GROMACS .gro file of C-alpha atoms in nm:
model
  495
    1UNK     CA    1  -7.110 -15.168   6.062
    2UNK     CA    2  -7.456 -15.097   6.069
    3UNK     CA    3  -7.749 -15.285   5.942
    4UNK     CA    4  -7.996 -14.959   5.897
    5UNK     CA    5  -7.955 -14.589   5.854
    6UNK     CA    6  -8.266 -14.348   5.954
    7UNK     CA    7  -8.145 -14.037   5.738
    8UNK     CA    8  -8.446 -13.852   5.866
    9UNK     CA    9  -8.278 -13.629   6.054
   10UNK     CA   10  -7.929 -13.482   6.109
   11UNK     CA   11  -7.871 -13.467   6.501
   12UNK     CA   12  -8.109 -13.492   6.803
   13UNK     CA   13  -8.089 -13.388   7.165
   14UNK     CA   14  -8.264 -13.702   7.283
   15UNK     CA   15  -8.377 -14.006   7.160
   16UNK     CA   16  -8.630 -14.184   7.411
   17UNK     CA   17  -8.681 -14.586   7.381
   18UNK     CA   18  -8.995 -14.719   7.446
   19UNK     CA   19  -8.908 -15.094   7.571
   20UNK     CA   20  -9.279 -15.154   7.586
   21UNK     CA   21  -9.363 -15.080   7.169
   22UNK     CA   22  -9.145 -15.068   6.879
   23UNK     CA   23  -9.133 -14.695   6.871
   24UNK     CA   24  -8.831 -14.446   6.947
   25UNK     CA   25  -8.911 -14.032   7.011
   26UNK     CA   26  -8.681 -13.846   6.874
   27UNK     CA   27  -8.688 -13.424   7.008
   28UNK     CA   28  -8.459 -13.160   7.008
   29UNK     CA   29  -8.316 -13.231   6.622
   30UNK     CA   30  -8.284 -12.994   6.323
   31UNK     CA   31  -8.610 -13.076   6.167
   32UNK     CA   32  -8.943 -13.004   6.269
   33UNK     CA   33  -8.824 -12.733   6.460
   34UNK     CA   34  -8.710 -12.952   6.703
   35UNK     CA   35  -9.038 -13.090   6.785
   36UNK     CA   36  -9.161 -13.497   6.829
   37UNK     CA   37  -9.064 -13.737   6.554
   38UNK     CA   38  -9.196 -14.060   6.643
   39UNK     CA   39  -8.973 -14.362   6.473
   40UNK     CA   40  -9.123 -14.707   6.356
   41UNK     CA   41  -8.857 -14.984   6.438
   42UNK     CA   42  -9.079 -15.298   6.420
   43UNK     CA   43  -8.838 -15.402   6.129
   44UNK     CA   44  -8.509 -15.274   6.292
   45UNK     CA   45  -8.374 -15.250   5.899
   46UNK     CA   46  -8.655 -15.066   5.773
   47UNK     CA   47  -8.699 -14.752   6.041
   48UNK     CA   48  -8.998 -14.554   5.916
   49UNK     CA   49  -9.164 -14.202   6.028
   50UNK     CA   50  -9.467 -14.289   6.173
   51UNK     CA   51  -9.578 -13.964   6.311
   52UNK     CA   52  -9.478 -13.568   6.415
   53UNK     CA   53  -9.587 -13.331   6.700
   54UNK     CA   54  -9.433 -13.059   6.623
   55UNK     CA   55  -9.685 -12.767   6.648
   56UNK     CA   56  -9.532 -12.670   7.003
   57UNK     CA   57  -9.208 -12.600   6.923
   58UNK     CA   58  -8.858 -12.678   7.017
   59UNK     CA   59  -8.876 -12.979   7.280
   60UNK     CA   60  -8.568 -13.025   7.492
   61UNK     CA   61  -8.665 -13.410   7.650
   62UNK     CA   62  -8.968 -13.648   7.612
   63UNK     CA   63  -9.110 -13.927   7.864
   64UNK     CA   64  -9.328 -14.178   7.737
   65UNK     CA   65  -9.544 -14.373   7.958
   66UNK     CA   66  -9.798 -14.589   7.935
   67UNK     CA   67 -10.027 -14.432   8.183
   68UNK     CA   68 -10.222 -14.634   8.513
   69UNK     CA   69 -10.273 -14.298   8.732
   70UNK     CA   70 -10.619 -14.177   8.896
   71UNK     CA   71 -10.773 -14.015   8.558
   72UNK     CA   72 -10.940 -14.298   8.424
   73UNK     CA   73 -11.035 -14.142   8.078
   74UNK     CA   74 -10.630 -14.178   8.023
   75UNK     CA   75 -10.562 -14.558   8.175
   76UNK     CA   76 -10.407 -14.741   7.936
   77UNK     CA   77 -10.303 -14.475   7.706
   78UNK     CA   78  -9.949 -14.423   7.580
   79UNK     CA   79  -9.886 -13.994   7.723
   80UNK     CA   80  -9.540 -13.834   7.623
   81UNK     CA   81  -9.473 -13.549   7.858
   82UNK     CA   82  -9.232 -13.346   7.654
   83UNK     CA   83  -9.004 -13.043   7.782
   84UNK     CA   84  -9.005 -12.708   7.623
   85UNK     CA   85  -8.717 -12.460   7.669
   86UNK     CA   86  -8.624 -12.116   7.648
   87UNK     CA   87  -8.946 -11.919   7.556
   88UNK     CA   88  -9.182 -12.156   7.533
   89UNK     CA   89  -9.058 -12.337   7.894
   90UNK     CA   90  -9.314 -12.608   7.981
   91UNK     CA   91  -9.444 -12.946   7.971
   92UNK     CA   92  -9.678 -13.017   7.720
   93UNK     CA   93  -9.869 -13.402   7.771
   94UNK     CA   94  -9.965 -13.544   7.469
   95UNK     CA   95 -10.118 -13.868   7.411
   96UNK     CA   96  -9.943 -14.084   7.152
   97UNK     CA   97 -10.111 -14.370   7.163
   98UNK     CA   98 -10.199 -14.354   6.767
   99UNK     CA   99  -9.871 -14.232   6.640
  100UNK     CA  100 -10.052 -14.069   6.354
  101UNK     CA  101 -10.278 -13.899   6.524
  102UNK     CA  102 -10.098 -13.715   6.831
  103UNK     CA  103 -10.319 -13.510   7.065
  104UNK     CA  104 -10.215 -13.260   7.316
  105UNK     CA  105 -10.418 -13.284   7.606
  106UNK     CA  106 -10.260 -13.052   7.839
  107UNK     CA  107  -9.968 -12.775   7.904
  108UNK     CA  108  -9.856 -12.734   8.250
  109UNK     CA  109  -9.898 -12.407   8.459
  110UNK     CA  110  -9.668 -12.149   8.454
  111UNK     CA  111  -9.392 -12.162   8.759
  112UNK     CA  112  -9.231 -11.855   8.904
  113UNK     CA  113  -8.844 -11.817   8.713
  114UNK     CA  114  -8.890 -12.012   8.419
  115UNK     CA  115  -8.555 -12.064   8.268
  116UNK     CA  116  -8.466 -12.407   8.135
  117UNK     CA  117  -8.758 -12.687   8.160
  118UNK     CA  118  -8.532 -12.948   8.083
  119UNK     CA  119  -8.684 -13.333   8.165
  120UNK     CA  120  -8.855 -13.516   8.373
  121UNK     CA  121  -9.036 -13.815   8.523
  122UNK     CA  122  -9.363 -13.973   8.715
  123UNK     CA  123  -9.435 -14.078   9.032
  124UNK     CA  124  -9.503 -14.459   9.043
  125UNK     CA  125  -9.779 -14.394   9.124
  126UNK     CA  126  -9.865 -14.141   8.816
  127UNK     CA  127  -9.990 -13.912   9.031
  128UNK     CA  128  -9.726 -13.649   9.015
  129UNK     CA  129  -9.489 -13.485   8.735
  130UNK     CA  130  -9.145 -13.402   8.866
  131UNK     CA  131  -8.930 -13.188   8.674
  132UNK     CA  132  -8.568 -13.023   8.663
  133UNK     CA  133  -8.541 -12.664   8.531
  134UNK     CA  134  -8.149 -12.644   8.479
  135UNK     CA  135  -8.181 -12.236   8.470
  136UNK     CA  136  -8.348 -12.130   8.762
  137UNK     CA  137  -8.064 -12.205   8.980
  138UNK     CA  138  -7.879 -11.899   8.810
  139UNK     CA  139  -8.200 -11.703   8.662
  140UNK     CA  140  -8.325 -11.688   9.012
  141UNK     CA  141  -8.069 -11.714   9.233
  142UNK     CA  142  -8.223 -12.036   9.366
  143UNK     CA  143  -8.096 -12.352   9.509
  144UNK     CA  144  -8.124 -12.707   9.296
  145UNK     CA  145  -8.505 -12.672   9.239
  146UNK     CA  146  -8.695 -13.005   9.202
  147UNK     CA  147  -9.074 -12.838   9.082
  148UNK     CA  148  -9.345 -13.058   9.127
  149UNK     CA  149  -9.668 -13.082   8.976
  150UNK     CA  150  -9.982 -13.252   9.084
  151UNK     CA  151 -10.148 -13.417   8.716
  152UNK     CA  152 -10.410 -13.664   8.855
  153UNK     CA  153 -10.600 -13.508   8.606
  154UNK     CA  154 -10.422 -13.478   8.372
  155UNK     CA  155 -10.619 -13.235   8.148
  156UNK     CA  156 -10.576 -12.998   8.419
  157UNK     CA  157 -10.182 -12.992   8.526
  158UNK     CA  158 -10.161 -12.817   8.900
  159UNK     CA  159  -9.824 -12.601   8.987
  160UNK     CA  160  -9.803 -12.725   9.348
  161UNK     CA  161  -9.446 -12.615   9.432
  162UNK     CA  162  -9.080 -12.721   9.468
  163UNK     CA  163  -8.821 -12.879   9.697
  164UNK     CA  164  -8.519 -12.668   9.755
  165UNK     CA  165  -8.174 -12.859   9.769
  166UNK     CA  166  -7.907 -12.769   9.998
  167UNK     CA  167  -7.665 -12.641   9.701
  168UNK     CA  168  -7.660 -12.405   9.477
  169UNK     CA  169  -7.569 -12.651   9.170
  170UNK     CA  170  -7.809 -12.700   8.854
  171UNK     CA  171  -7.995 -12.975   8.840
  172UNK     CA  172  -8.048 -13.196   8.528
  173UNK     CA  173  -8.206 -13.525   8.459
  174UNK     CA  174  -8.364 -13.719   8.690
  175UNK     CA  175  -8.571 -14.054   8.744
  176UNK     CA  176  -8.844 -14.198   8.983
  177UNK     CA  177  -8.804 -14.584   9.038
  178UNK     CA  178  -8.744 -14.811   9.328
  179UNK     CA  179  -8.972 -14.576   9.569
  180UNK     CA  180  -8.712 -14.284   9.491
  181UNK     CA  181  -8.600 -14.014   9.328
  182UNK     CA  182  -8.281 -14.041   9.157
  183UNK     CA  183  -8.105 -13.684   9.022
  184UNK     CA  184  -7.801 -13.591   8.879
  185UNK     CA  185  -7.691 -13.249   8.986
  186UNK     CA  186  -7.372 -13.149   8.836
  187UNK     CA  187  -7.134 -13.037   9.118
  188UNK     CA  188  -7.345 -13.132   9.404
  189UNK     CA  189  -7.379 -13.488   9.213
  190UNK     CA  190  -7.614 -13.783   9.269
  191UNK     CA  191  -7.891 -13.698   9.487
  192UNK     CA  192  -8.183 -13.953   9.615
  193UNK     CA  193  -8.481 -13.814   9.717
  194UNK     CA  194  -8.797 -14.008   9.941
  195UNK     CA  195  -9.076 -13.906   9.777
  196UNK     CA  196  -9.341 -14.019  10.049
  197UNK     CA  197  -9.508 -13.675  10.073
  198UNK     CA  198  -9.460 -13.560   9.730
  199UNK     CA  199  -9.807 -13.459   9.771
  200UNK     CA  200  -9.707 -13.189  10.019
  201UNK     CA  201  -9.506 -13.074   9.756
  202UNK     CA  202  -9.220 -13.233   9.955
  203UNK     CA  203  -8.926 -13.431   9.913
  204UNK     CA  204  -8.625 -13.537  10.198
  205UNK     CA  205  -8.295 -13.624  10.054
  206UNK     CA  206  -8.210 -13.978  10.200
  207UNK     CA  207  -7.914 -14.040  10.019
  208UNK     CA  208  -7.608 -13.880   9.796
  209UNK     CA  209  -7.273 -13.940   9.610
  210UNK     CA  210  -7.058 -13.638   9.461
  211UNK     CA  211  -6.908 -13.709   9.173
  212UNK     CA  212  -6.701 -13.370   9.127
  213UNK     CA  213  -6.568 -13.240   9.487
  214UNK     CA  214  -6.400 -12.927   9.420
  215UNK     CA  215  -6.783 -12.695   9.506
  216UNK     CA  216  -7.154 -12.764   9.447
  217UNK     CA  217  -7.164 -12.406   9.262
  218UNK     CA  218  -7.308 -12.316   8.938
  219UNK     CA  219  -7.088 -12.456   8.636
  220UNK     CA  220  -7.109 -12.759   8.402
  221UNK     CA  221  -6.927 -12.992   8.571
  222UNK     CA  222  -6.988 -13.326   8.769
  223UNK     CA  223  -7.257 -13.541   8.757
  224UNK     CA  224  -7.477 -13.544   8.399
  225UNK     CA  225  -7.683 -13.836   8.391
  226UNK     CA  226  -7.755 -14.135   8.612
  227UNK     CA  227  -7.943 -14.503   8.530
  228UNK     CA  228  -8.118 -14.626   8.874
  229UNK     CA  229  -8.290 -14.897   8.712
  230UNK     CA  230  -8.085 -15.164   8.752
  231UNK     CA  231  -8.246 -15.483   8.887
  232UNK     CA  232  -7.881 -15.541   9.092
  233UNK     CA  233  -7.954 -15.249   9.260
  234UNK     CA  234  -7.628 -15.083   9.118
  235UNK     CA  235  -7.678 -14.718   9.011
  236UNK     CA  236  -7.435 -14.564   8.740
  237UNK     CA  237  -7.360 -14.217   8.727
  238UNK     CA  238  -7.203 -14.053   8.376
  239UNK     CA  239  -6.945 -13.746   8.587
  240UNK     CA  240  -6.838 -13.437   8.261
  241UNK     CA  241  -6.426 -13.479   8.346
  242UNK     CA  242  -6.448 -13.752   8.587
  243UNK     CA  243  -6.568 -14.046   8.419
  244UNK     CA  244  -6.829 -14.319   8.505
  245UNK     CA  245  -6.954 -14.403   8.854
  246UNK     CA  246  -7.050 -14.777   8.957
  247UNK     CA  247  -7.229 -14.709   9.319
  248UNK     CA  248  -7.433 -14.932   9.532
  249UNK     CA  249  -7.653 -14.713   9.751
  250UNK     CA  250  -7.697 -14.889  10.106
  251UNK     CA  251  -8.012 -14.966  10.211
  252UNK     CA  252  -8.146 -14.893  10.633
  253UNK     CA  253  -8.414 -15.015  10.821
  254UNK     CA  254  -8.589 -14.929  11.154
  255UNK     CA  255  -8.712 -15.278  11.292
  256UNK     CA  256  -8.837 -15.305  11.619
  257UNK     CA  257  -8.916 -15.636  11.802
  258UNK     CA  258  -8.941 -15.766  12.163
  259UNK     CA  259  -8.848 -16.065  12.353
  260UNK     CA  260  -9.007 -16.233  12.600
  261UNK     CA  261  -8.761 -16.375  12.831
  262UNK     CA  262  -8.630 -16.046  12.956
  263UNK     CA  263  -8.943 -15.825  12.897
  264UNK     CA  264  -9.089 -15.617  13.176
  265UNK     CA  265  -9.469 -15.573  13.156
  266UNK     CA  266  -9.475 -15.277  13.427
  267UNK     CA  267  -9.247 -15.045  13.206
  268UNK     CA  268  -9.289 -15.139  12.847
  269UNK     CA  269  -8.909 -15.197  12.803
  270UNK     CA  270  -8.690 -15.513  12.815
  271UNK     CA  271  -8.469 -15.586  13.098
  272UNK     CA  272  -8.080 -15.551  13.021
  273UNK     CA  273  -7.877 -15.781  13.314
  274UNK     CA  274  -7.666 -15.951  13.043
  275UNK     CA  275  -7.528 -15.606  12.976
  276UNK     CA  276  -7.527 -15.477  13.301
  277UNK     CA  277  -7.353 -15.777  13.432
  278UNK     CA  278  -7.061 -15.818  13.112
  279UNK     CA  279  -7.225 -16.119  12.977
  280UNK     CA  280  -7.309 -15.943  12.612
  281UNK     CA  281  -6.934 -16.086  12.349
  282UNK     CA  282  -6.838 -15.796  12.175
  283UNK     CA  283  -6.871 -16.093  11.849
  284UNK     CA  284  -7.225 -16.154  11.720
  285UNK     CA  285  -7.313 -16.550  11.883
  286UNK     CA  286  -7.465 -16.677  11.589
  287UNK     CA  287  -7.217 -16.845  11.374
  288UNK     CA  288  -7.085 -17.045  11.669
  289UNK     CA  289  -7.442 -17.162  11.732
  290UNK     CA  290  -7.414 -17.258  11.346
  291UNK     CA  291  -7.639 -17.002  11.194
  292UNK     CA  292  -7.511 -17.001  10.842
  293UNK     CA  293  -7.514 -16.622  10.725
  294UNK     CA  294  -7.562 -16.468  10.346
  295UNK     CA  295  -7.451 -16.228  10.154
  296UNK     CA  296  -7.117 -16.196  10.310
  297UNK     CA  297  -7.274 -16.114  10.675
  298UNK     CA  298  -7.137 -16.300  11.043
  299UNK     CA  299  -6.855 -16.219  11.257
  300UNK     CA  300  -7.032 -15.859  11.351
  301UNK     CA  301  -6.836 -15.663  11.615
  302UNK     CA  302  -6.909 -15.406  11.875
  303UNK     CA  303  -6.698 -15.158  12.086
  304UNK     CA  304  -6.720 -15.176  12.468
  305UNK     CA  305  -6.853 -14.845  12.500
  306UNK     CA  306  -7.160 -14.960  12.347
  307UNK     CA  307  -7.243 -15.157  12.579
  308UNK     CA  308  -7.201 -14.871  12.856
  309UNK     CA  309  -7.529 -14.703  12.731
  310UNK     CA  310  -7.779 -14.755  13.038
  311UNK     CA  311  -8.179 -14.651  12.978
  312UNK     CA  312  -8.392 -14.760  12.693
  313UNK     CA  313  -8.154 -14.759  12.461
  314UNK     CA  314  -7.908 -15.006  12.724
  315UNK     CA  315  -7.820 -15.303  12.481
  316UNK     CA  316  -8.021 -15.651  12.553
  317UNK     CA  317  -7.863 -15.887  12.306
  318UNK     CA  318  -7.749 -15.998  11.999
  319UNK     CA  319  -8.008 -16.066  11.695
  320UNK     CA  320  -8.032 -16.191  11.364
  321UNK     CA  321  -8.217 -15.971  11.111
  322UNK     CA  322  -8.278 -16.105  10.784
  323UNK     CA  323  -8.421 -15.969  10.426
  324UNK     CA  324  -8.637 -16.305  10.269
  325UNK     CA  325  -8.702 -16.303   9.913
  326UNK     CA  326  -9.054 -16.123   9.824
  327UNK     CA  327  -9.219 -16.461   9.636
  328UNK     CA  328  -9.060 -16.707   9.832
  329UNK     CA  329  -8.997 -16.624  10.176
  330UNK     CA  330  -8.775 -16.954  10.264
  331UNK     CA  331  -8.513 -16.766  10.076
  332UNK     CA  332  -8.292 -16.560  10.244
  333UNK     CA  333  -8.175 -16.284  10.032
  334UNK     CA  334  -7.912 -16.160  10.285
  335UNK     CA  335  -7.901 -16.156  10.684
  336UNK     CA  336  -7.722 -15.900  10.959
  337UNK     CA  337  -7.609 -15.915  11.324
  338UNK     CA  338  -7.781 -15.685  11.508
  339UNK     CA  339  -7.838 -15.542  11.845
  340UNK     CA  340  -8.129 -15.528  12.004
  341UNK     CA  341  -8.216 -15.224  12.273
  342UNK     CA  342  -8.435 -15.222  12.590
  343UNK     CA  343  -8.700 -15.007  12.402
  344UNK     CA  344  -8.691 -15.268  12.128
  345UNK     CA  345  -8.528 -15.083  11.858
  346UNK     CA  346  -8.247 -15.271  11.645
  347UNK     CA  347  -7.989 -15.068  11.593
  348UNK     CA  348  -7.588 -15.176  11.416
  349UNK     CA  349  -7.309 -15.225  11.548
  350UNK     CA  350  -7.285 -14.853  11.655
  351UNK     CA  351  -7.591 -14.939  11.896
  352UNK     CA  352  -7.747 -14.611  11.720
  353UNK     CA  353  -7.762 -14.613  11.338
  354UNK     CA  354  -8.025 -14.827  11.172
  355UNK     CA  355  -7.953 -15.163  11.025
  356UNK     CA  356  -7.776 -15.131  10.668
  357UNK     CA  357  -7.786 -15.404  10.390
  358UNK     CA  358  -7.603 -15.443  10.071
  359UNK     CA  359  -7.844 -15.553   9.851
  360UNK     CA  360  -8.136 -15.390   9.571
  361UNK     CA  361  -8.415 -15.149   9.669
  362UNK     CA  362  -8.717 -15.353   9.665
  363UNK     CA  363  -8.956 -15.536   9.856
  364UNK     CA  364  -8.863 -15.796  10.110
  365UNK     CA  365  -9.029 -16.015  10.395
  366UNK     CA  366  -8.812 -15.913  10.703
  367UNK     CA  367  -8.762 -16.185  10.992
  368UNK     CA  368  -8.615 -16.125  11.344
  369UNK     CA  369  -8.441 -16.415  11.537
  370UNK     CA  370  -8.272 -16.442  11.864
  371UNK     CA  371  -8.063 -16.780  11.983
  372UNK     CA  372  -8.360 -16.866  12.296
  373UNK     CA  373  -8.659 -16.734  12.122
  374UNK     CA  374  -8.878 -16.844  11.811
  375UNK     CA  375  -8.836 -16.556  11.519
  376UNK     CA  376  -9.120 -16.402  11.361
  377UNK     CA  377  -9.118 -16.258  10.999
  378UNK     CA  378  -9.368 -16.022  10.835
  379UNK     CA  379  -9.646 -16.160  10.661
  380UNK     CA  380  -9.598 -15.920  10.309
  381UNK     CA  381  -9.298 -15.795  10.180
  382UNK     CA  382  -9.231 -15.480  10.269
  383UNK     CA  383  -9.036 -15.187  10.106
  384UNK     CA  384  -8.673 -15.179  10.177
  385UNK     CA  385  -8.500 -14.875  10.092
  386UNK     CA  386  -8.233 -14.584  10.077
  387UNK     CA  387  -8.479 -14.399  10.285
  388UNK     CA  388  -8.499 -14.580  10.604
  389UNK     CA  389  -8.837 -14.728  10.665
  390UNK     CA  390  -8.974 -14.819  11.007
  391UNK     CA  391  -9.170 -15.141  11.092
  392UNK     CA  392  -9.275 -15.284  11.458
  393UNK     CA  393  -9.333 -15.633  11.464
  394UNK     CA  394  -9.431 -15.618  11.792
  395UNK     CA  395  -9.752 -15.353  11.800
  396UNK     CA  396  -9.932 -15.524  11.558
  397UNK     CA  397  -9.905 -15.265  11.277
  398UNK     CA  398  -9.669 -15.508  11.043
  399UNK     CA  399  -9.958 -15.872  11.015
  400UNK     CA  400  -9.678 -16.158  11.079
  401UNK     CA  401  -9.645 -16.453  10.905
  402UNK     CA  402  -9.792 -16.764  11.072
  403UNK     CA  403 -10.043 -16.831  11.334
  404UNK     CA  404  -9.970 -16.731  11.675
  405UNK     CA  405  -9.675 -16.604  11.586
  406UNK     CA  406  -9.588 -16.404  11.891
  407UNK     CA  407  -9.725 -16.412  12.266
  408UNK     CA  408  -9.961 -16.111  12.339
  409UNK     CA  409  -9.785 -15.945  12.686
  410UNK     CA  410  -9.925 -15.660  12.779
  411UNK     CA  411  -9.877 -15.362  12.586
  412UNK     CA  412  -9.630 -15.556  12.322
  413UNK     CA  413  -9.643 -15.891  12.112
  414UNK     CA  414  -9.353 -16.048  12.157
  415UNK     CA  415  -9.132 -16.355  12.033
  416UNK     CA  416  -9.188 -16.672  12.223
  417UNK     CA  417  -8.892 -16.779  12.498
  418UNK     CA  418  -8.746 -17.111  12.551
  419UNK     CA  419  -8.591 -17.213  12.221
  420UNK     CA  420  -8.253 -17.360  12.392
  421UNK     CA  421  -8.145 -17.563  12.134
  422UNK     CA  422  -8.187 -17.273  11.875
  423UNK     CA  423  -8.401 -17.468  11.609
  424UNK     CA  424  -8.764 -17.413  11.506
  425UNK     CA  425  -8.978 -17.580  11.802
  426UNK     CA  426  -9.060 -17.515  12.138
  427UNK     CA  427  -9.088 -17.894  12.305
  428UNK     CA  428  -9.080 -17.955  12.737
  429UNK     CA  429  -9.011 -18.316  12.717
  430UNK     CA  430  -8.933 -18.548  12.384
  431UNK     CA  431  -8.600 -18.575  12.156
  432UNK     CA  432  -8.427 -18.292  12.151
  433UNK     CA  433  -8.637 -18.074  12.412
  434UNK     CA  434  -8.543 -17.791  12.534
  435UNK     CA  435  -8.602 -17.820  12.923
  436UNK     CA  436  -8.296 -18.060  12.946
  437UNK     CA  437  -8.053 -17.886  12.831
  438UNK     CA  438  -8.138 -17.667  13.126
  439UNK     CA  439  -8.097 -17.941  13.357
  440UNK     CA  440  -7.771 -18.001  13.163
  441UNK     CA  441  -7.628 -17.706  13.211
  442UNK     CA  442  -7.642 -17.739  13.606
  443UNK     CA  443  -7.473 -18.037  13.642
  444UNK     CA  444  -7.766 -18.266  13.522
  445UNK     CA  445  -7.831 -18.394  13.901
  446UNK     CA  446  -7.910 -18.147  14.183
  447UNK     CA  447  -8.203 -17.968  14.016
  448UNK     CA  448  -8.172 -17.695  14.245
  449UNK     CA  449  -7.788 -17.588  14.107
  450UNK     CA  450  -7.733 -17.258  13.954
  451UNK     CA  451  -7.501 -17.141  13.682
  452UNK     CA  452  -7.459 -16.790  13.555
  453UNK     CA  453  -7.284 -16.652  13.210
  454UNK     CA  454  -7.445 -16.616  12.863
  455UNK     CA  455  -7.629 -16.873  12.807
  456UNK     CA  456  -7.911 -16.994  12.545
  457UNK     CA  457  -8.048 -17.180  12.887
  458UNK     CA  458  -8.101 -16.855  13.045
  459UNK     CA  459  -8.407 -16.840  12.920
  460UNK     CA  460  -8.527 -16.509  13.089
  461UNK     CA  461  -8.180 -16.350  13.017
  462UNK     CA  462  -8.086 -16.253  13.376
  463UNK     CA  463  -7.776 -16.390  13.410
  464UNK     CA  464  -7.822 -16.741  13.539
  465UNK     CA  465  -7.952 -17.077  13.449
  466UNK     CA  466  -8.209 -17.162  13.766
  467UNK     CA  467  -8.388 -17.509  13.673
  468UNK     CA  468  -8.632 -17.478  13.948
  469UNK     CA  469  -8.778 -17.267  14.221
  470UNK     CA  470  -8.791 -16.849  14.200
  471UNK     CA  471  -8.692 -16.694  13.844
  472UNK     CA  472  -8.646 -17.062  13.676
  473UNK     CA  473  -8.569 -17.080  13.294
  474UNK     CA  474  -8.807 -17.419  13.299
  475UNK     CA  475  -9.143 -17.323  13.353
  476UNK     CA  476  -9.145 -17.064  13.079
  477UNK     CA  477  -9.117 -17.316  12.837
  478UNK     CA  478  -9.393 -17.546  12.942
  479UNK     CA  479  -9.655 -17.206  12.988
  480UNK     CA  480  -9.518 -17.158  12.624
  481UNK     CA  481  -9.630 -17.477  12.461
  482UNK     CA  482  -9.977 -17.451  12.629
  483UNK     CA  483  -9.960 -17.499  12.991
  484UNK     CA  484 -10.082 -17.853  13.040
  485UNK     CA  485 -10.002 -18.106  12.804
  486UNK     CA  486  -9.627 -18.160  12.859
  487UNK     CA  487  -9.592 -18.364  12.483
  488UNK     CA  488  -9.733 -17.990  12.326
  489UNK     CA  489  -9.542 -17.848  12.066
  490UNK     CA  490  -9.501 -17.477  11.923
  491UNK     CA  491  -9.353 -17.429  11.608
  492UNK     CA  492  -9.161 -17.147  11.491
  493UNK     CA  493  -9.366 -16.978  11.206
  494UNK     CA  494  -9.122 -16.920  10.958
  495UNK     CA  495  -9.089 -17.081  10.614
   0.00000   0.00000   0.00000
């Protein structure tokens, strides 16, 4: 049974609850012409009407934000964006800080083919308002349109254009969070849009899930609403006849990194001699080396055809990609074994695609590790999203954690080579040093012996383990710890 009842209206279209204040906002009700009603629920057992905004007519939806955008006049104020439909198709921008004295700031300008100004949301920087007109697709024979207003000056909103979707379906509800726009678009399902170029009135689709597969036409079937705010990264979509869909979007990222061992300064590419000699295994090598994967990773395999590719996209070796906690980067949230191409791109096991992760959209430190090189990590968290972002850990564009995390080679900053025991230090002498395993690998007695194969002791990754002479794998270790004092140690710059 209910604990309390507010009987000030009989029905409404939408109720918006402010999570930061004890108020709920009612629009589209059967009182006040369907305008805005503000209910004080600080005492949930005694809800009280505290204010109204009804003079601008019927409101279909509204959203309330604590404004934190570039318009300093309104920073810190509670702003309600009210979406009016039918003859009043527009958005009123209203200051609801004082619920007993609500004031209108502005009204959005006219846009082409106004039909049903349904709902919208601000971008996370509070510079732009995105809005769905639920009826303009039919009225103007458009594909799904997302209208964009510049609201850097709340008093003078400017219409800058619209994004046209790939289908003719009606749009319905949209939300902006985690750097993305999440739209429920009836028959064409959930659309995930990247607003990185929103200032130019451009959005780009980076993901979708169709809950209604019969067609993508203009009818009231399919995805009606969505909720993308769960910390877990789960997104739920309500589909009118199909039910509730629980989704976990796949995240993708393009990372670039370069290994010192096979790096060729003359052409800026890594050599792929392990691949050309048929030495790269079809299953990732890190589990057998003792690496503990997280989030059900490990055991990745590739098809032989992946290793048949030549040129800049040829595979150099397996690497590990880690996403680490934004606050405590010693915590690995998830890891993946991936493939490193000659041109420094790190790709998925198909040899082409960005690496995918099954975690929530958010900020993470990105780390790259290799079986005989010291790993590196971004100094600050970076955005990992459904929208593919590009991070190059070898050209200085992404600051790296620690001191001298990489070696400055010609054209690229490269991971330090020589970590033959796959730990966190480069050592030329002493216990657990990286030099002795090379001698042991070739037999331990005759220093001029050599062996071939896929081995961590093959520091320059040419397919041969050589202790002395030309192209040997020992000298680079001494060079990388300073080249003079053999007891020096170089430590991996990972927390």
